[in-house]
Amino acid sequence: MTWLFLTIASAAFAQSECRALASDAERWQCEVRLGEAAISHNDLPTAERQFRAVLAQSPRHPAALRNLARVLILREQFSAAIPFLEQALA
């Protein structure tokens, strides 16, 4: 239980650190890295939220597009992943 609390606290701190970055590009890259970390911990809902948040601000962000497709594939939502893969490759 303590590990879960520390993980949640660490994620909240990391998100606040991302928001404090000066440029949009730096913030988005930081948010993408948080999403990738969520994937590595098999926290697919958090990862999906991270990538969608980046795409809300930067709809053509290639890493967010690829990683959102990856999350959808891991969740076996293959048809939902296709448009994001197509956009990432365009």
mmCIF file of N, CA and C in Angstrom:
data_model
loop_
_atom_site.group_PDB
_atom_site.id
_atom_site.type_symbol
_atom_site.label_atom_id
_atom_site.label_comp_id
_atom_site.label_asym_id
_atom_site.label_seq_id
_atom_site.Cartn_x
_atom_site.Cartn_y
_atom_site.Cartn_z
ATOM 1 N N MET A 1 0.828 -1.187 0.000
ATOM 2 C CA MET A 1 0.000 0.000 0.000
ATOM 3 C C MET A 1 0.879 1.259 0.000
ATOM 4 N N THR A 2 1.963 1.239 0.744
ATOM 5 C CA THR A 2 2.860 2.387 0.771
ATOM 6 C C THR A 2 3.453 2.631 -0.610
ATOM 7 N N TRP A 3 3.803 1.549 -1.323
ATOM 8 C CA TRP A 3 4.361 1.687 -2.672
ATOM 9 C C TRP A 3 3.376 2.400 -3.590
ATOM 10 N N LEU A 4 2.080 2.031 -3.498
ATOM 11 C CA LEU A 4 1.058 2.660 -4.323
ATOM 12 C C LEU A 4 0.962 4.144 -4.019
ATOM 13 N N PHE A 5 0.981 4.519 -2.757
ATOM 14 C CA PHE A 5 0.923 5.927 -2.383
ATOM 15 C C PHE A 5 2.123 6.680 -2.936
ATOM 16 N N LEU A 6 3.311 6.102 -2.814
ATOM 17 C CA LEU A 6 4.510 6.760 -3.330
ATOM 18 C C LEU A 6 4.457 6.909 -4.842
ATOM 19 N N THR A 7 3.927 5.900 -5.518
ATOM 20 C CA THR A 7 3.791 5.976 -6.967
ATOM 21 C C THR A 7 2.840 7.093 -7.357
ATOM 22 N N ILE A 8 1.702 7.190 -6.683
ATOM 23 C CA ILE A 8 0.732 8.247 -6.972
ATOM 24 C C ILE A 8 1.336 9.605 -6.666
ATOM 25 N N ALA A 9 2.016 9.734 -5.535
ATOM 26 C CA ALA A 9 2.637 11.001 -5.161
ATOM 27 C C ALA A 9 3.726 11.378 -6.164
ATOM 28 N N SER A 10 4.507 10.396 -6.609
ATOM 29 C CA SER A 10 5.557 10.659 -7.591
ATOM 30 C C SER A 10 4.975 11.116 -8.913
ATOM 31 N N ALA A 11 3.882 10.494 -9.339
ATOM 32 C CA ALA A 11 3.236 10.865 -10.593
ATOM 33 C C ALA A 11 2.694 12.287 -10.509
ATOM 34 N N ALA A 12 2.076 12.634 -9.389
ATOM 35 C CA ALA A 12 1.540 13.991 -9.220
ATOM 36 C C ALA A 12 2.670 15.014 -9.245
ATOM 37 N N PHE A 13 3.778 14.707 -8.592
ATOM 38 C CA PHE A 13 4.926 15.610 -8.596
ATOM 39 C C PHE A 13 5.484 15.757 -10.004
ATOM 40 N N ALA A 14 5.616 14.650 -10.717
ATOM 41 C CA ALA A 14 6.151 14.693 -12.078
ATOM 42 C C ALA A 14 5.254 15.526 -12.986
ATOM 43 N N GLN A 15 3.944 15.388 -12.835
ATOM 44 C CA GLN A 15 3.029 16.187 -13.658
ATOM 45 C C GLN A 15 3.172 17.665 -13.362
ATOM 46 N N SER A 16 3.334 18.024 -12.093
ATOM 47 C CA SER A 16 3.508 19.438 -11.771
ATOM 48 C C SER A 16 4.833 19.959 -12.318
ATOM 49 N N GLU A 17 5.849 19.109 -12.323
ATOM 50 C CA GLU A 17 7.138 19.505 -12.899
ATOM 51 C C GLU A 17 7.011 19.724 -14.406
ATOM 52 N N CYS A 18 6.252 18.885 -15.085
ATOM 53 C CA CYS A 18 6.033 19.042 -16.524
ATOM 54 C C CYS A 18 5.362 20.380 -16.808
ATOM 55 N N ARG A 19 4.353 20.705 -16.023
ATOM 56 C CA ARG A 19 3.607 21.942 -16.251
ATOM 57 C C ARG A 19 4.466 23.187 -16.026
ATOM 58 N N ALA A 20 5.533 23.045 -15.247
ATOM 59 C CA ALA A 20 6.392 24.183 -14.943
ATOM 60 C C ALA A 20 7.427 24.469 -16.043
ATOM 61 N N LEU A 21 7.545 23.588 -17.019
ATOM 62 C CA LEU A 21 8.534 23.792 -18.078
ATOM 63 C C LEU A 21 8.154 24.985 -18.939
ATOM 64 N N ALA A 22 9.174 25.640 -19.469
ATOM 65 C CA ALA A 22 8.971 26.909 -20.171
ATOM 66 C C ALA A 22 8.248 26.771 -21.506
ATOM 67 N N SER A 23 8.682 25.870 -22.355
ATOM 68 C CA SER A 23 8.110 25.819 -23.694
ATOM 69 C C SER A 23 7.057 24.724 -23.804
ATOM 70 N N ASP A 24 6.139 24.927 -24.734
ATOM 71 C CA ASP A 24 5.117 23.912 -24.989
ATOM 72 C C ASP A 24 5.759 22.589 -25.384
ATOM 73 N N ALA A 25 6.741 22.651 -26.263
ATOM 74 C CA ALA A 25 7.386 21.422 -26.744
ATOM 75 C C ALA A 25 7.999 20.635 -25.585
ATOM 76 N N GLU A 26 8.629 21.326 -24.645
ATOM 77 C CA GLU A 26 9.211 20.645 -23.485
ATOM 78 C C GLU A 26 8.130 20.020 -22.616
ATOM 79 N N ARG A 27 7.042 20.757 -22.405
ATOM 80 C CA ARG A 27 5.939 20.226 -21.598
ATOM 81 C C ARG A 27 5.347 18.985 -22.248
ATOM 82 N N TRP A 28 5.116 19.056 -23.555
ATOM 83 C CA TRP A 28 4.515 17.923 -24.246
ATOM 84 C C TRP A 28 5.422 16.706 -24.194
ATOM 85 N N GLN A 29 6.731 16.923 -24.377
ATOM 86 C CA GLN A 29 7.664 15.800 -24.328
ATOM 87 C C GLN A 29 7.691 15.178 -22.933
ATOM 88 N N CYS A 30 7.626 16.010 -21.924
ATOM 89 C CA CYS A 30 7.584 15.522 -20.544
ATOM 90 C C CYS A 30 6.316 14.704 -20.316
ATOM 91 N N GLU A 31 5.183 15.199 -20.802
ATOM 92 C CA GLU A 31 3.914 14.476 -20.663
ATOM 93 C C GLU A 31 3.967 13.133 -21.398
ATOM 94 N N VAL A 32 4.590 13.115 -22.568
ATOM 95 C CA VAL A 32 4.742 11.855 -23.315
ATOM 96 C C VAL A 32 5.574 10.863 -22.496
ATOM 97 N N ARG A 33 6.646 11.342 -21.888
ATOM 98 C CA ARG A 33 7.483 10.446 -21.067
ATOM 99 C C ARG A 33 6.689 9.887 -19.880
ATOM 100 N N LEU A 34 5.814 10.709 -19.297
ATOM 101 C CA LEU A 34 4.973 10.202 -18.204
ATOM 102 C C LEU A 34 4.034 9.110 -18.718
ATOM 103 N N GLY A 35 3.487 9.309 -19.901
ATOM 104 C CA GLY A 35 2.636 8.280 -20.498
ATOM 105 C C GLY A 35 3.394 7.004 -20.770
ATOM 106 N N GLU A 36 4.619 7.135 -21.263
ATOM 107 C CA GLU A 36 5.450 5.954 -21.520
ATOM 108 C C GLU A 36 5.765 5.224 -20.214
ATOM 109 N N ALA A 37 6.007 5.985 -19.149
ATOM 110 C CA ALA A 37 6.255 5.357 -17.843
ATOM 111 C C ALA A 37 5.005 4.622 -17.369
ATOM 112 N N ALA A 38 3.846 5.197 -17.611
ATOM 113 C CA ALA A 38 2.593 4.530 -17.224
ATOM 114 C C ALA A 38 2.431 3.216 -17.985
ATOM 115 N N ILE A 39 2.784 3.210 -19.276
ATOM 116 C CA ILE A 39 2.725 1.958 -20.049
ATOM 117 C C ILE A 39 3.648 0.921 -19.407
ATOM 118 N N SER A 40 4.842 1.339 -19.046
ATOM 119 C CA SER A 40 5.800 0.378 -18.487
ATOM 120 C C SER A 40 5.325 -0.193 -17.154
ATOM 121 N N HIS A 41 4.424 0.518 -16.476
ATOM 122 C CA HIS A 41 3.838 0.016 -15.226
ATOM 123 C C HIS A 41 2.455 -0.596 -15.467
ATOM 124 N N ASN A 42 2.139 -0.814 -16.742
ATOM 125 C CA ASN A 42 0.865 -1.406 -17.152
ATOM 126 C C ASN A 42 -0.342 -0.599 -16.669
ATOM 127 N N ASP A 43 -0.160 0.710 -16.554
ATOM 128 C CA ASP A 43 -1.258 1.609 -16.177
ATOM 129 C C ASP A 43 -1.773 2.267 -17.458
ATOM 130 N N LEU A 44 -2.504 1.474 -18.228
ATOM 131 C CA LEU A 44 -2.951 1.929 -19.542
ATOM 132 C C LEU A 44 -3.949 3.083 -19.481
ATOM 133 N N PRO A 45 -4.853 3.144 -18.504
ATOM 134 C CA PRO A 45 -5.747 4.308 -18.447
ATOM 135 C C PRO A 45 -4.995 5.629 -18.246
ATOM 136 N N THR A 46 -3.997 5.615 -17.378
ATOM 137 C CA THR A 46 -3.197 6.820 -17.160
ATOM 138 C C THR A 46 -2.414 7.173 -18.416
ATOM 139 N N ALA A 47 -1.835 6.183 -19.038
ATOM 140 C CA ALA A 47 -1.078 6.429 -20.269
ATOM 141 C C ALA A 47 -1.981 7.047 -21.331
ATOM 142 N N GLU A 48 -3.150 6.492 -21.505
ATOM 143 C CA GLU A 48 -4.074 7.029 -22.508
ATOM 144 C C GLU A 48 -4.426 8.487 -22.202
ATOM 145 N N ARG A 49 -4.698 8.790 -20.929
ATOM 146 C CA ARG A 49 -5.004 10.186 -20.551
ATOM 147 C C ARG A 49 -3.847 11.118 -20.869
ATOM 148 N N GLN A 50 -2.619 10.669 -20.590
ATOM 149 C CA GLN A 50 -1.438 11.499 -20.854
ATOM 150 C C GLN A 50 -1.332 11.822 -22.344
ATOM 151 N N PHE A 51 -1.442 10.799 -23.174
ATOM 152 C CA PHE A 51 -1.274 11.013 -24.611
ATOM 153 C C PHE A 51 -2.416 11.843 -25.186
ATOM 154 N N ARG A 52 -3.623 11.619 -24.710
ATOM 155 C CA ARG A 52 -4.754 12.424 -25.190
ATOM 156 C C ARG A 52 -4.612 13.880 -24.749
ATOM 157 N N ALA A 53 -4.053 14.107 -23.577
ATOM 158 C CA ALA A 53 -3.831 15.482 -23.105
ATOM 159 C C ALA A 53 -2.836 16.206 -24.012
ATOM 160 N N VAL A 54 -1.778 15.511 -24.409
ATOM 161 C CA VAL A 54 -0.809 16.111 -25.334
ATOM 162 C C VAL A 54 -1.485 16.403 -26.668
ATOM 163 N N LEU A 55 -2.245 15.448 -27.170
ATOM 164 C CA LEU A 55 -2.895 15.621 -28.474
ATOM 165 C C LEU A 55 -3.962 16.715 -28.450
ATOM 166 N N ALA A 56 -4.532 16.989 -27.306
ATOM 167 C CA ALA A 56 -5.498 18.083 -27.196
ATOM 168 C C ALA A 56 -4.813 19.433 -27.438
ATOM 169 N N GLN A 57 -3.542 19.514 -27.081
ATOM 170 C CA GLN A 57 -2.786 20.752 -27.252
ATOM 171 C C GLN A 57 -1.967 20.763 -28.547
ATOM 172 N N SER A 58 -1.545 19.590 -28.976
ATOM 173 C CA SER A 58 -0.707 19.455 -30.168
ATOM 174 C C SER A 58 -1.185 18.224 -30.956
ATOM 175 N N PRO A 59 -2.240 18.393 -31.767
ATOM 176 C CA PRO A 59 -2.904 17.250 -32.407
ATOM 177 C C PRO A 59 -2.029 16.387 -33.324
ATOM 178 N N ARG A 60 -0.901 16.877 -33.757
ATOM 179 C CA ARG A 60 -0.062 16.101 -34.668
ATOM 180 C C ARG A 60 1.243 15.649 -34.001
ATOM 181 N N HIS A 61 1.288 15.672 -32.686
ATOM 182 C CA HIS A 61 2.507 15.277 -31.964
ATOM 183 C C HIS A 61 2.793 13.806 -32.261
ATOM 184 N N PRO A 62 3.876 13.515 -32.994
ATOM 185 C CA PRO A 62 4.107 12.142 -33.470
ATOM 186 C C PRO A 62 4.263 11.108 -32.356
ATOM 187 N N ALA A 63 4.983 11.438 -31.299
ATOM 188 C CA ALA A 63 5.179 10.456 -30.225
ATOM 189 C C ALA A 63 3.873 10.185 -29.485
ATOM 190 N N ALA A 64 3.059 11.220 -29.291
ATOM 191 C CA ALA A 64 1.767 11.020 -28.623
ATOM 192 C C ALA A 64 0.840 10.177 -29.505
ATOM 193 N N LEU A 65 0.849 10.432 -30.813
ATOM 194 C CA LEU A 65 0.031 9.637 -31.733
ATOM 195 C C LEU A 65 0.446 8.167 -31.710
ATOM 196 N N ARG A 66 1.743 7.920 -31.830
ATOM 197 C CA ARG A 66 2.249 6.533 -31.830
ATOM 198 C C ARG A 66 1.921 5.822 -30.522
ATOM 199 N N ASN A 67 2.170 6.519 -29.424
ATOM 200 C CA ASN A 67 1.968 5.887 -28.124
ATOM 201 C C ASN A 67 0.500 5.683 -27.791
ATOM 202 N N LEU A 68 -0.366 6.594 -28.222
ATOM 203 C CA LEU A 68 -1.792 6.368 -28.013
ATOM 204 C C LEU A 68 -2.236 5.142 -28.808
ATOM 205 N N ALA A 69 -1.753 5.011 -30.028
ATOM 206 C CA ALA A 69 -2.060 3.814 -30.821
ATOM 207 C C ALA A 69 -1.551 2.569 -30.104
ATOM 208 N N ARG A 70 -0.378 2.658 -29.534
ATOM 209 C CA ARG A 70 0.206 1.523 -28.798
ATOM 210 C C ARG A 70 -0.701 1.116 -27.636
ATOM 211 N N VAL A 71 -1.170 2.098 -26.883
ATOM 212 C CA VAL A 71 -2.065 1.816 -25.755
ATOM 213 C C VAL A 71 -3.342 1.135 -26.250
ATOM 214 N N LEU A 72 -3.908 1.672 -27.313
ATOM 215 C CA LEU A 72 -5.145 1.097 -27.843
ATOM 216 C C LEU A 72 -4.925 -0.332 -28.326
ATOM 217 N N ILE A 73 -3.784 -0.597 -28.928
ATOM 218 C CA ILE A 73 -3.458 -1.958 -29.357
ATOM 219 C C ILE A 73 -3.302 -2.875 -28.140
ATOM 220 N N LEU A 74 -2.625 -2.400 -27.112
ATOM 221 C CA LEU A 74 -2.472 -3.203 -25.894
ATOM 222 C C LEU A 74 -3.817 -3.504 -25.240
ATOM 223 N N ARG A 75 -4.777 -2.598 -25.433
ATOM 224 C CA ARG A 75 -6.132 -2.805 -24.898
ATOM 225 C C ARG A 75 -7.013 -3.572 -25.889
ATOM 226 N N GLU A 76 -6.386 -4.026 -26.980
ATOM 227 C CA GLU A 76 -7.055 -4.784 -28.042
ATOM 228 C C GLU A 76 -8.178 -3.990 -28.713
ATOM 229 N N GLN A 77 -7.979 -2.680 -28.813
ATOM 230 C CA GLN A 77 -8.908 -1.801 -29.519
ATOM 231 C C GLN A 77 -8.258 -1.435 -30.857
ATOM 232 N N PHE A 78 -8.100 -2.448 -31.684
ATOM 233 C CA PHE A 78 -7.325 -2.326 -32.902
ATOM 234 C C PHE A 78 -7.892 -1.299 -33.871
ATOM 235 N N SER A 79 -9.184 -1.323 -34.095
ATOM 236 C CA SER A 79 -9.769 -0.375 -35.052
ATOM 237 C C SER A 79 -9.648 1.058 -34.556
ATOM 238 N N ALA A 80 -9.676 1.253 -33.251
ATOM 239 C CA ALA A 80 -9.509 2.606 -32.701
ATOM 240 C C ALA A 80 -8.071 3.098 -32.871
ATOM 241 N N ALA A 81 -7.122 2.179 -32.934
ATOM 242 C CA ALA A 81 -5.710 2.558 -33.055
ATOM 243 C C ALA A 81 -5.342 3.007 -34.467
ATOM 244 N N ILE A 82 -6.050 2.505 -35.464
ATOM 245 C CA ILE A 82 -5.677 2.749 -36.862
ATOM 246 C C ILE A 82 -5.575 4.236 -37.214
ATOM 247 N N PRO A 83 -6.560 5.071 -36.874
ATOM 248 C CA PRO A 83 -6.433 6.491 -37.260
ATOM 249 C C PRO A 83 -5.210 7.169 -36.647
ATOM 250 N N PHE A 84 -4.838 6.772 -35.432
ATOM 251 C CA PHE A 84 -3.677 7.382 -34.798
ATOM 252 C C PHE A 84 -2.384 6.925 -35.465
ATOM 253 N N LEU A 85 -2.343 5.668 -35.876
ATOM 254 C CA LEU A 85 -1.174 5.179 -36.617
ATOM 255 C C LEU A 85 -1.060 5.874 -37.971
ATOM 256 N N GLU A 86 -2.198 6.036 -38.642
ATOM 257 C CA GLU A 86 -2.179 6.722 -39.937
ATOM 258 C C GLU A 86 -1.702 8.149 -39.803
ATOM 259 N N GLN A 87 -2.181 8.846 -38.775
ATOM 260 C CA GLN A 87 -1.738 10.229 -38.564
ATOM 261 C C GLN A 87 -0.257 10.301 -38.224
ATOM 262 N N ALA A 88 0.208 9.346 -37.421
ATOM 263 C CA ALA A 88 1.619 9.335 -37.042
ATOM 264 C C ALA A 88 2.521 9.117 -38.251
ATOM 265 N N LEU A 89 2.038 8.351 -39.219
ATOM 266 C CA LEU A 89 2.844 8.047 -40.412
ATOM 267 C C LEU A 89 2.712 9.094 -41.503
ATOM 268 N N ALA A 90 1.728 9.956 -41.391
ATOM 269 C CA ALA A 90 1.488 10.966 -42.451
ATOM 270 C C ALA A 90 2.538 12.053 -42.449
#
